[in-house]
């Protein structure tokens, strides 16, 4: 039987994200209805992410993640790597 990796050690040994919030162990849910994305739509109208507060940037990350799940859920495909770089892209 091949050996499987059950966990990958990381530098952050707590189960918290970069904001100190508890990380979820559940897989993301794919929304069936188009999510509300006001900040993402504001970017389309010309708002600069540099003008956003840290709270708004976190909300923007959530909106991008939710819209990615929604759009891939409708069309099919892979989204794991995209979910992994949302915060990197916003940063």
Coordinates of C-alpha atoms in Angstrom, one line a residue:
X1 CA 0.0 0.0 0.0
X2 CA 1.5 3.4 -0.9
X3 CA 2.3 5.8 1.9
X4 CA -0.1 8.7 2.2
X5 CA 0.6 12.2 3.6
X6 CA -1.9 13.0 6.4
X7 CA -0.6 16.5 7.1
X8 CA 1.9 18.9 5.8
X9 CA 3.9 20.8 8.4
X10 CA 3.8 24.6 8.1
X11 CA 5.4 27.5 9.9
X12 CA 2.1 28.5 11.4
X13 CA 1.3 25.7 13.7
X14 CA -2.0 27.2 14.9
X15 CA -5.2 26.6 13.0
X16 CA -5.7 30.3 12.3
X17 CA -5.4 32.4 9.2
X18 CA -3.2 35.5 8.7
X19 CA -5.8 37.6 10.5
X20 CA -5.8 35.3 13.6
X21 CA -9.2 34.0 12.7
X22 CA -9.9 30.3 13.1
X23 CA -9.4 28.5 9.8
X24 CA -12.3 26.4 8.6
X25 CA -11.7 22.7 8.1
X26 CA -14.8 22.3 5.9
X27 CA -14.5 22.5 2.1
X28 CA -16.0 25.6 0.6
X29 CA -19.7 25.5 -0.4
X30 CA -20.5 26.2 -4.0
X31 CA -23.2 28.9 -4.2
X32 CA -26.2 28.1 -6.4
X33 CA -27.2 31.7 -6.8
X34 CA -24.9 34.5 -8.0
X35 CA -23.3 36.0 -4.9
X36 CA -23.5 39.7 -3.9
X37 CA -20.2 41.3 -4.9
X38 CA -20.5 45.0 -4.4
X39 CA -16.7 45.7 -3.9
X40 CA -15.8 43.5 -6.9
X41 CA -18.3 45.5 -9.0
X42 CA -16.9 48.8 -7.6
X43 CA -13.5 47.7 -9.0
X44 CA -15.1 47.4 -12.5
X45 CA -16.4 50.9 -12.1
X46 CA -12.9 52.2 -11.4
X47 CA -12.5 52.1 -7.6
X48 CA -8.8 51.4 -6.7
X49 CA -8.1 48.6 -4.2
X50 CA -5.5 51.0 -2.7
X51 CA -8.4 53.2 -1.5
X52 CA -9.9 50.3 0.5
X53 CA -9.5 49.6 4.2
X54 CA -8.2 46.3 5.5
X55 CA -11.7 45.2 6.3
X56 CA -12.9 46.0 2.8
X57 CA -9.9 44.1 1.3
X58 CA -10.9 41.1 3.4
X59 CA -14.4 41.4 2.1
X60 CA -13.1 41.8 -1.4
X61 CA -11.2 38.5 -1.0
X62 CA -14.3 36.8 0.2
X63 CA -16.3 38.2 -2.8
X64 CA -13.6 37.0 -5.3
X65 CA -13.6 33.6 -3.6
X66 CA -17.4 33.3 -3.6
X67 CA -17.7 34.5 -7.2
X68 CA -14.9 32.0 -8.3
X69 CA -16.8 29.1 -6.6
X70 CA -20.1 30.2 -8.2
X71 CA -18.7 30.6 -11.7
X72 CA -16.7 27.3 -11.7
X73 CA -19.7 25.6 -10.1
X74 CA -21.8 26.6 -13.1
X75 CA -19.3 25.8 -15.9
X76 CA -17.2 23.1 -14.3
X77 CA -13.5 22.9 -13.9
X78 CA -10.8 23.2 -11.3
X79 CA -10.6 26.1 -8.8
X80 CA -8.2 24.9 -6.0
X81 CA -5.2 27.0 -7.2
X82 CA -7.4 30.0 -7.8
X83 CA -8.7 29.8 -4.2
X84 CA -5.2 29.6 -2.9
X85 CA -4.0 32.8 -4.5
X86 CA -6.9 35.2 -3.7
X87 CA -5.2 36.9 -0.8
X88 CA -1.9 37.0 -2.7
X89 CA -3.7 38.8 -5.6
X90 CA -5.4 41.3 -3.3
X91 CA -2.2 41.9 -1.4

